[in-house]
PDB file of C-alpha atoms in Angstrom:
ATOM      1  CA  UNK W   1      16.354 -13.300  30.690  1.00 55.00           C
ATOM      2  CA  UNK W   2      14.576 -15.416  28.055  1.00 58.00           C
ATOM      3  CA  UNK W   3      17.268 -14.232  25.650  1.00 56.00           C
ATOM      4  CA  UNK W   4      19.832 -15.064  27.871  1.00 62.00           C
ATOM      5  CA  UNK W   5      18.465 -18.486  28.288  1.00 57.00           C
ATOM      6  CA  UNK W   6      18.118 -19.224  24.411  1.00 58.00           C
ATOM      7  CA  UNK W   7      22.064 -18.666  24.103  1.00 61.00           C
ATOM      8  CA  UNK W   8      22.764 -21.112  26.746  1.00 56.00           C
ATOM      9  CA  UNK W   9      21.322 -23.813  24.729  1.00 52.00           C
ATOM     10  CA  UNK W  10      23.978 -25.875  22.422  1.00 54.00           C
ATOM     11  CA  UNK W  11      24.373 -24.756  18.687  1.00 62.00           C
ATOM     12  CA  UNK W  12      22.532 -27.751  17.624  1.00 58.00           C
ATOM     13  CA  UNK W  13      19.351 -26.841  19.970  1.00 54.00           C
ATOM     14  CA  UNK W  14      19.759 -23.224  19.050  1.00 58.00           C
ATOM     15  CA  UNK W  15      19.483 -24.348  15.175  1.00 64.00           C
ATOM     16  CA  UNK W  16      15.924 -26.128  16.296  1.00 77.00           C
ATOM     17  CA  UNK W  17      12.971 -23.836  14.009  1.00 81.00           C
ATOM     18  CA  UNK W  18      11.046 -23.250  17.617  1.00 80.00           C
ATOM     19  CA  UNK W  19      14.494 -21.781  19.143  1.00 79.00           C
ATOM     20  CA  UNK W  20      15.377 -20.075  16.258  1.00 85.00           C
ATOM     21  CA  UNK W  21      11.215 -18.636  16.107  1.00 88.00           C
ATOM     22  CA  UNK W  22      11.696 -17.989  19.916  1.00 84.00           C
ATOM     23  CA  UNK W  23      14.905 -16.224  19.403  1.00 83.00           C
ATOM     24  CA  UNK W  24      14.042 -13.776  15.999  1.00 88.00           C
ATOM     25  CA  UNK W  25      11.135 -12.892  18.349  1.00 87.00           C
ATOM     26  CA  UNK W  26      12.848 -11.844  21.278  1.00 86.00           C
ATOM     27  CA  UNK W  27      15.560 -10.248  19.124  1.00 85.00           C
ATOM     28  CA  UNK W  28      12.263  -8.653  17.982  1.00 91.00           C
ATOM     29  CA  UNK W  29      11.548  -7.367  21.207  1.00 88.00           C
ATOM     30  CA  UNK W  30      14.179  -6.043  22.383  1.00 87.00           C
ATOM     31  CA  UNK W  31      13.991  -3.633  18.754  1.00 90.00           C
ATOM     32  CA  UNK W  32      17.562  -5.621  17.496  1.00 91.00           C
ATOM     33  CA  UNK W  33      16.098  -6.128  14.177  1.00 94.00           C
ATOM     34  CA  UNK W  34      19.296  -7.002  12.798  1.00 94.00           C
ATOM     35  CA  UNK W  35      20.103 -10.335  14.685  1.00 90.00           C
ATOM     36  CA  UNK W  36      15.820 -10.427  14.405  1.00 93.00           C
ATOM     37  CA  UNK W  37      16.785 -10.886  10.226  1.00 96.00           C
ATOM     38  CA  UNK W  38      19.844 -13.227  10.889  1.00 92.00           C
ATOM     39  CA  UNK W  39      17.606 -15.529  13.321  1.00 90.00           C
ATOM     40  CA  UNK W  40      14.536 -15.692  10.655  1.00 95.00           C
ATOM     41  CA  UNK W  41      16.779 -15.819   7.865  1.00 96.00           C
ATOM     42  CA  UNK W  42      17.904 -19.144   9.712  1.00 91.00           C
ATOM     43  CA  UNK W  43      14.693 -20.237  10.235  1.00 93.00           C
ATOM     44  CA  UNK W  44      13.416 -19.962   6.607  1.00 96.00           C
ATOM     45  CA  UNK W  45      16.041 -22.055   5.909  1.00 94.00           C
ATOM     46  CA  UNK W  46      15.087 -24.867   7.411  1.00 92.00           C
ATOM     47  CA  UNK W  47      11.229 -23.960   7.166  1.00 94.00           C
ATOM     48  CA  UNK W  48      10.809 -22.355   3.832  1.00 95.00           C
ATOM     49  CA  UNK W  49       7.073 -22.971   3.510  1.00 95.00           C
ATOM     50  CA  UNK W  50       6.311 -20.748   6.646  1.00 94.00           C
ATOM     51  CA  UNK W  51       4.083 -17.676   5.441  1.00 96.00           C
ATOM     52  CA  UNK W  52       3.503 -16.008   8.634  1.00 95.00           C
ATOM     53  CA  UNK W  53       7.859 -15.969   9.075  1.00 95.00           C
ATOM     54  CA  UNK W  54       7.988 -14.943   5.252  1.00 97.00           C
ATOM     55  CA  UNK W  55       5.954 -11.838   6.389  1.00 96.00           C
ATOM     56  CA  UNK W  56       7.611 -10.949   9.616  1.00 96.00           C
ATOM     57  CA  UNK W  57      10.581 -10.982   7.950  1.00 97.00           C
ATOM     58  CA  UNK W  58       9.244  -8.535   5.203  1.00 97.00           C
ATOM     59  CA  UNK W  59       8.767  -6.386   8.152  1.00 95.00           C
ATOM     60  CA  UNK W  60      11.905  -6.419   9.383  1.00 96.00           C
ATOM     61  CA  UNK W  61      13.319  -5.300   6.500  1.00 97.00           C
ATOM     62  CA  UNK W  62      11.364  -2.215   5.642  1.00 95.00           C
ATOM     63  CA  UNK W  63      11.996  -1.336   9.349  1.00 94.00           C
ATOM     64  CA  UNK W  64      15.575  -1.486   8.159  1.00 96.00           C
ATOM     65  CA  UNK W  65      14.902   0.246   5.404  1.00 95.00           C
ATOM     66  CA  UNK W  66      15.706  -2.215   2.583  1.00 95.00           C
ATOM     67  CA  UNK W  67      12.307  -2.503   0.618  1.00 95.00           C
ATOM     68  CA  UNK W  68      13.211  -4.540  -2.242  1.00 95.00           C
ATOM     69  CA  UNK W  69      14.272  -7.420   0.307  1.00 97.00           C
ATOM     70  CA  UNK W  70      10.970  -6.895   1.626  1.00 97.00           C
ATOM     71  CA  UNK W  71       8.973  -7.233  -1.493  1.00 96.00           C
ATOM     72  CA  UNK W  72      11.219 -10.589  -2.250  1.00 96.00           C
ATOM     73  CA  UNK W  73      10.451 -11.381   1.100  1.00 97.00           C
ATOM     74  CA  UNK W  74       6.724 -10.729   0.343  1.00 97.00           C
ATOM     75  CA  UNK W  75       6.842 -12.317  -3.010  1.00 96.00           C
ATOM     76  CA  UNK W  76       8.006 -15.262  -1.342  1.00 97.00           C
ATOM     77  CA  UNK W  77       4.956 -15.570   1.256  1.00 97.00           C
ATOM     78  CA  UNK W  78       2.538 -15.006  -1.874  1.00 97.00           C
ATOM     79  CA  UNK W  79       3.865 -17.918  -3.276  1.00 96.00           C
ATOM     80  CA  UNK W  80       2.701 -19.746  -0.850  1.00 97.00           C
ATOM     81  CA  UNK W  81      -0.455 -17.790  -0.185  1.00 96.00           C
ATOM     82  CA  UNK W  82      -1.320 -16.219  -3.130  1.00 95.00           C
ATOM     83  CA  UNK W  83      -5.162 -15.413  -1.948  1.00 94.00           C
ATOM     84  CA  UNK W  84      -4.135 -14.287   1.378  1.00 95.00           C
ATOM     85  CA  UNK W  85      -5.307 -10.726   2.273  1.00 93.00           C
ATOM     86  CA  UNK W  86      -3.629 -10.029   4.332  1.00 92.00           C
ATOM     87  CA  UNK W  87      -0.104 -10.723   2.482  1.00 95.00           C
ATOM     88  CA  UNK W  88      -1.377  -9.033  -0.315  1.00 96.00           C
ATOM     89  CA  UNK W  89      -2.461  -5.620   1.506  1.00 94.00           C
ATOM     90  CA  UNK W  90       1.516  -5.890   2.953  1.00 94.00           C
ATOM     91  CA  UNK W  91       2.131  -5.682  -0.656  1.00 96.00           C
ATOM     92  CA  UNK W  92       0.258  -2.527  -1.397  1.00 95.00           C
ATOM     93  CA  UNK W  93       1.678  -0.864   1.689  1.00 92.00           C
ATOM     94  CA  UNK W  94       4.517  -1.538   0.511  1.00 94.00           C
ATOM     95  CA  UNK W  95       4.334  -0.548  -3.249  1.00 94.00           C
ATOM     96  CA  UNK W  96       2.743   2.433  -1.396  1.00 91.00           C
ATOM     97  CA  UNK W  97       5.814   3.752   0.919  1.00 89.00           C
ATOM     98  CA  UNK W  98       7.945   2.783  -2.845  1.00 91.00           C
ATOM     99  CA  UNK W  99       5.659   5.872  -4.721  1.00 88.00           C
ATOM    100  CA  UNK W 100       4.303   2.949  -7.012  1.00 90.00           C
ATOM    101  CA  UNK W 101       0.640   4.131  -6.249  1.00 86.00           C
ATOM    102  CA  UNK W 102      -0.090   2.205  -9.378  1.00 90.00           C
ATOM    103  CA  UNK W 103       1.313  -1.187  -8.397  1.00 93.00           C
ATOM    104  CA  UNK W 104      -0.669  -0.572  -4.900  1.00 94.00           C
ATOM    105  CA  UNK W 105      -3.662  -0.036  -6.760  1.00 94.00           C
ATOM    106  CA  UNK W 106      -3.032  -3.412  -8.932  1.00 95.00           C
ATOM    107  CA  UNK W 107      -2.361  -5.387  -5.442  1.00 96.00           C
ATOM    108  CA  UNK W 108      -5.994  -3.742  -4.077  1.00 96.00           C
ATOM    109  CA  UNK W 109      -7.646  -4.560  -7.219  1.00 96.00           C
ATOM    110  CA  UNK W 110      -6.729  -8.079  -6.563  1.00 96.00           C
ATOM    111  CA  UNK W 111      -7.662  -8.403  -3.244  1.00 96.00           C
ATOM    112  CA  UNK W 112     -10.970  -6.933  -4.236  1.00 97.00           C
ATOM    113  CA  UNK W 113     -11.410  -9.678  -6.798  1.00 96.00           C
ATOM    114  CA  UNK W 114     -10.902 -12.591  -3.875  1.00 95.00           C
ATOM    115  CA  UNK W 115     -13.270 -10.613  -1.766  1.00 95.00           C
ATOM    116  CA  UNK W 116     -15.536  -7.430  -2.768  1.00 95.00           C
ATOM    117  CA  UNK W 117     -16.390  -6.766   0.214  1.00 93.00           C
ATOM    118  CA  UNK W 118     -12.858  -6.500   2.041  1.00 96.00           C
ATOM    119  CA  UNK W 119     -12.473  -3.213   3.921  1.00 96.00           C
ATOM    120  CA  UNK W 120      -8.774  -3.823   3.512  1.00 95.00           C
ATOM    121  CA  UNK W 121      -9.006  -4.012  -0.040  1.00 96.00           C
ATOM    122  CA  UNK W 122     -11.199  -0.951  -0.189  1.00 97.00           C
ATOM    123  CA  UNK W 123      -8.881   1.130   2.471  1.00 97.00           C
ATOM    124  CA  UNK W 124      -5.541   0.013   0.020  1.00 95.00           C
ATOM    125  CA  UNK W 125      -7.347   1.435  -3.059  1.00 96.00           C
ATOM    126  CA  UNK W 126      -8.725   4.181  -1.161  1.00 96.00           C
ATOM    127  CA  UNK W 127      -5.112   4.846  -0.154  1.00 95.00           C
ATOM    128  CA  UNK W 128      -3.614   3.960  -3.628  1.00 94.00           C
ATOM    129  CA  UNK W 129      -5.925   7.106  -4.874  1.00 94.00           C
ATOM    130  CA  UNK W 130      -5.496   9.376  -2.651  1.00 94.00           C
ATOM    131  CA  UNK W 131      -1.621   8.951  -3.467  1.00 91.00           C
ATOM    132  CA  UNK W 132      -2.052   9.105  -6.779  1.00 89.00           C
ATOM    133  CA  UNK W 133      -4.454  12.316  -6.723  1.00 92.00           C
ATOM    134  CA  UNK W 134      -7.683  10.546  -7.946  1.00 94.00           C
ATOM    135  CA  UNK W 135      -9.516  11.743  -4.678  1.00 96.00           C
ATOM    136  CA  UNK W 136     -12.805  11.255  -5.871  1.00 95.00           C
ATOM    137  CA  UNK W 137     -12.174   7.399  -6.503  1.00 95.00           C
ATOM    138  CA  UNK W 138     -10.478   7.219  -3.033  1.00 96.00           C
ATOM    139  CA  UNK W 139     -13.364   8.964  -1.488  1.00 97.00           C
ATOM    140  CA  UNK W 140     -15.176   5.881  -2.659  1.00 97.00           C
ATOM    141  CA  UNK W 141     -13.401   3.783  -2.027  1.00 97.00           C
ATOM    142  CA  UNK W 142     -12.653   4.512   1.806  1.00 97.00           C
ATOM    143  CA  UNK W 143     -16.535   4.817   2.141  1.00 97.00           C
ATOM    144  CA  UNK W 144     -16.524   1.300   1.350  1.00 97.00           C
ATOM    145  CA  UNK W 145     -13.956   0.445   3.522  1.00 97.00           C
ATOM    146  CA  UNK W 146     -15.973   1.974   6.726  1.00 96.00           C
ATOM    147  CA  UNK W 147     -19.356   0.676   5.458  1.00 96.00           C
ATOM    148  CA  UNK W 148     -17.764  -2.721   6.269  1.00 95.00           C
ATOM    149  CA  UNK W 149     -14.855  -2.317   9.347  1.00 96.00           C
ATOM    150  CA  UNK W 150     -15.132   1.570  10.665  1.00 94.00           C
ATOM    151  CA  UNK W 151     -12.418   1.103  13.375  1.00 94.00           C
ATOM    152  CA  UNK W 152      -9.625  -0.523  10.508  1.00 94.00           C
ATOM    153  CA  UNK W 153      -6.760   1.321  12.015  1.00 94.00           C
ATOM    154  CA  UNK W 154      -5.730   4.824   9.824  1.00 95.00           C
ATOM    155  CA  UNK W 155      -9.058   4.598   8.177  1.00 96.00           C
ATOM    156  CA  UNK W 156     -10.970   7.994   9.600  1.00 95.00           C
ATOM    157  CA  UNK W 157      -7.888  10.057   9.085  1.00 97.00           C
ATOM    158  CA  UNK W 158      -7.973   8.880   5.862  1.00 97.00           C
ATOM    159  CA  UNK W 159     -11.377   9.537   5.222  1.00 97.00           C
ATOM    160  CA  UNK W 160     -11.284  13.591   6.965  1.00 97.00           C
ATOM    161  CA  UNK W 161      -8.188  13.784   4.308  1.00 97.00           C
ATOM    162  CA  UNK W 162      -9.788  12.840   0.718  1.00 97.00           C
ATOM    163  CA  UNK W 163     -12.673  14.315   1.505  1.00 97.00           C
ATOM    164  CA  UNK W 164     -10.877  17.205   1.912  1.00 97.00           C
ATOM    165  CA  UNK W 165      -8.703  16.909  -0.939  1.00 97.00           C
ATOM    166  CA  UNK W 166     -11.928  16.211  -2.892  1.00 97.00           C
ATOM    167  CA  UNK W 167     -13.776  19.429  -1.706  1.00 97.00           C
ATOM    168  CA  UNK W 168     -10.940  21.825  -2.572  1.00 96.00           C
ATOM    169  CA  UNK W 169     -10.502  19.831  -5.399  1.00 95.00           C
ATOM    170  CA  UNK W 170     -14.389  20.239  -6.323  1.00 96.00           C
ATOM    171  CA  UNK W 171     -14.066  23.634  -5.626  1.00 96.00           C
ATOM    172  CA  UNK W 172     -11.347  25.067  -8.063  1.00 95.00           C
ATOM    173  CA  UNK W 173     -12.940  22.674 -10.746  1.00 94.00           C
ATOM    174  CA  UNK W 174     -16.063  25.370 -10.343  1.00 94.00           C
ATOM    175  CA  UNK W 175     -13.961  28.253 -10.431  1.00 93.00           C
ATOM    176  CA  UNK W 176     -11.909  26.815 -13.549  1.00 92.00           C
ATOM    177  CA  UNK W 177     -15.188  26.229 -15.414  1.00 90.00           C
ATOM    178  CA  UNK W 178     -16.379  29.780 -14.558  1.00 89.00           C
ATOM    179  CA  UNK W 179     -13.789  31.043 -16.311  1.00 89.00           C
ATOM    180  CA  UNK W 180     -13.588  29.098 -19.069  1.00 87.00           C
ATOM    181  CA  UNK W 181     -17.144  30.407 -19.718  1.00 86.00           C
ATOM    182  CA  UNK W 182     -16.259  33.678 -19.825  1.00 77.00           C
ATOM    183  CA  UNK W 183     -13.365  33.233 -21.579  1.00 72.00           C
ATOM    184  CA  UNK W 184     -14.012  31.067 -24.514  1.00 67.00           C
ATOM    185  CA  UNK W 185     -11.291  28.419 -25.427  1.00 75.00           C
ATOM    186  CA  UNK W 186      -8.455  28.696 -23.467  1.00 80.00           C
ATOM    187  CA  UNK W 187      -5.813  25.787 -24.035  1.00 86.00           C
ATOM    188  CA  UNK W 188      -4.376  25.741 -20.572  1.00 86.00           C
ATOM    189  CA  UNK W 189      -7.407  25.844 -18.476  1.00 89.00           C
ATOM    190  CA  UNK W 190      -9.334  23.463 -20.637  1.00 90.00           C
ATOM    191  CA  UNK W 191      -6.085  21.591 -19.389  1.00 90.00           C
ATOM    192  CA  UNK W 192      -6.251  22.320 -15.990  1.00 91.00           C
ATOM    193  CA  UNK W 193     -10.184  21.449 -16.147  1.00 92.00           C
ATOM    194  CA  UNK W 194      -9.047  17.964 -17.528  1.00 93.00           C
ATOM    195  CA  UNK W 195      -6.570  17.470 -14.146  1.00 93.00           C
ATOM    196  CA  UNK W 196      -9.569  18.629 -11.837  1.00 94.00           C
ATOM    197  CA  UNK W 197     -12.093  15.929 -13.515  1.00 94.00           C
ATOM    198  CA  UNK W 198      -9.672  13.137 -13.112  1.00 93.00           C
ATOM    199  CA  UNK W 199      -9.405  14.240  -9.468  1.00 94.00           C
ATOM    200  CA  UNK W 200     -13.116  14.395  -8.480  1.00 94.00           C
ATOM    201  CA  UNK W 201     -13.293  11.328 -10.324  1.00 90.00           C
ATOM    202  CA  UNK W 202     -15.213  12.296 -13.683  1.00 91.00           C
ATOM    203  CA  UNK W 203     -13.158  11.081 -16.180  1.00 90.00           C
ATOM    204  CA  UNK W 204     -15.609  10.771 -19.105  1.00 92.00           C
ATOM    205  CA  UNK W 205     -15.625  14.652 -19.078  1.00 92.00           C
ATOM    206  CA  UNK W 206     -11.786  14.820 -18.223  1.00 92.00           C
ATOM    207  CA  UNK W 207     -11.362  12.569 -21.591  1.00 93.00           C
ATOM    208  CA  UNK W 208     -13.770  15.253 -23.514  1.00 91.00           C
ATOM    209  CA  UNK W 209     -11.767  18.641 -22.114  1.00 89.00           C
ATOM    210  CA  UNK W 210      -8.015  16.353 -23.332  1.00 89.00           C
ATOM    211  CA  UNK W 211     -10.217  15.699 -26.530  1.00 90.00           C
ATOM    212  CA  UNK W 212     -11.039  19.770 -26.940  1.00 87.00           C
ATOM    213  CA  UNK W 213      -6.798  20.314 -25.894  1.00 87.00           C
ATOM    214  CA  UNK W 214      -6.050  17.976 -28.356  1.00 87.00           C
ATOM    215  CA  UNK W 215      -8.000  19.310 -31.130  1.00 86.00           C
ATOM    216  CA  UNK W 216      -6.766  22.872 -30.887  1.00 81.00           C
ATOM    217  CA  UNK W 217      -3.135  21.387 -30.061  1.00 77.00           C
ATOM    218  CA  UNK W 218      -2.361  18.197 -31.843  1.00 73.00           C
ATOM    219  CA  UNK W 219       0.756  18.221 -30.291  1.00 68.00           C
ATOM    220  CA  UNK W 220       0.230  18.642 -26.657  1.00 64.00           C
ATOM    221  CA  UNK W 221       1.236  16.351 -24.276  1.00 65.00           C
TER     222      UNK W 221
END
C-alpha cells in the first residue's frame, strides 16, 4: 500500500530525496533490492553527501552479490566519514567475505587507532585472525571484544571457535616438538613447528624454527 501510494505521486514528487528515501526503503522491504539500488542510486544523486544512504547502498550490493560496487560504495561513505566505526567495520566485513583477511585486518587496525577500546574493532581483528589462521592473536583479540560489549552479535560463536582452533592448534605444536626432540633436526617439522607458532601466536620462536629451516636450507621457501 505505501508502495503503491509512492507511484501515484508525479515524476517530479517521486524525484523529491524523502520519496526517493521512502521508496529505496520500501523497495527494501519488500526484498526487491534491485529497484532498492535504482531508487538510492537516484537519491545519491541528488544527495551525494549522505553517509548513512552511501552505506545502505553498500548493502544492497553485496546482497546482490557485486562486492566491488560495494567497496566503491563504501569508499564513498568513508570519504565523508573517514573516523566512523561503524563504516569502517562494513569495510572489514567486507574485505572479509573478499578472502582479503589482510586488508580486514588493516581496516580493524584503524578502527582500533580511533578507539582502543572498540569491541567492534577488536571482534573485526579477532575475525581477521581467525581467517587468516593466527588463532592465538584472534583469541585475543575477541577477549577484548567481550571484555567491552559481550552480547556484539556473532561474538560467542566466535569466541567457542578460536579457542578451539587454538587448543588443537596448541596441541599438535606439543606433539610436533616431541618429536623433534627425539628426532634431531628434521627440516620439515622444524617447518611445520614454525606454522604452529605463528598460529598460537608465538612468533618470536616461529621466526627462530624459519631461522634453523633456513640455515640447513638456504633455499627454502
Amino acid at each position: 500500500a505505501a508502495l503503491q501510494l509512492v507511484l501515484r505521486l508525479s515524476q517530479r514528487d517521486q524525484s523529491r530525496p524523502l520519496v526517493l528515501r521512502e521508496l529505496a526503503n520500501t523497495y527494501l522491504l519488500l526484498g526487491n533490492r534491485t529497484l532498492a539500488e535504482d531508487s538510492l542510486r537516484r537519491l545519491l544523486r541528488k544527495v551525494p553527501k549522505d553517509a548513512d544512504m552511501w552505506v545502505i547502498l553498500a548493502r544492497t550490493l553485496r546482497e546482490l552479490s557485486r562486492p566491488y560496487e560495494a567497496r566503491d560504495a563504501l569508499i564513498s561513505a568513508l570519504a565523508l566519514r573517514p573516523t566512523d566505526e561503524r563504516y569502517l567495520a562494513e569495510m572489514a566485513t567486507l574485505y572479509r567475505d573478499l578472502d582479503h583477511s589482510d586488508a580486514a585486518l588493516s581496516i580493524a587496525r584503524r578502527i582500533l587507532e580511533i578507539n582502543p577500546a572498540s569491541a567492534r574493532g577488536h571482534f573485526e581483528a579477532g575475525l581477521s585472525y581467525l581467517q587468516w589462521g593466527r588463532y592465538g592473536d584472534a583469541v585475543n583479540h575477541l577477549k577484548a571484544a567481550l571484555a567491552q560489549d559481550p552480547l556484539l552479535p556473532g561474538l560467542a560463536e566466535a569466541m567457542k571457535r578460536a579457542e578451539r582452533l587454538f587448543e588443537e592448534c596448541t596441541r599438535e605444536l606439543t606433539a610436533c616438538e616431541e618429536r623433534l626432540s627425539g628426532q634431531g633436526e628434521n627440516l620439515d617439522e622444524t617447518e611445520h613447528a614454525a606454522s604452529l607458532l605463528v598460529c598460537t601466536g608465538d612468533i618470536e620462536r616461529a621466526l627462530e624454527r624459519a631461522d634453523q629451516v633456513l640455515r640447513g636450507a638456504p633455499g627454502r621457501s
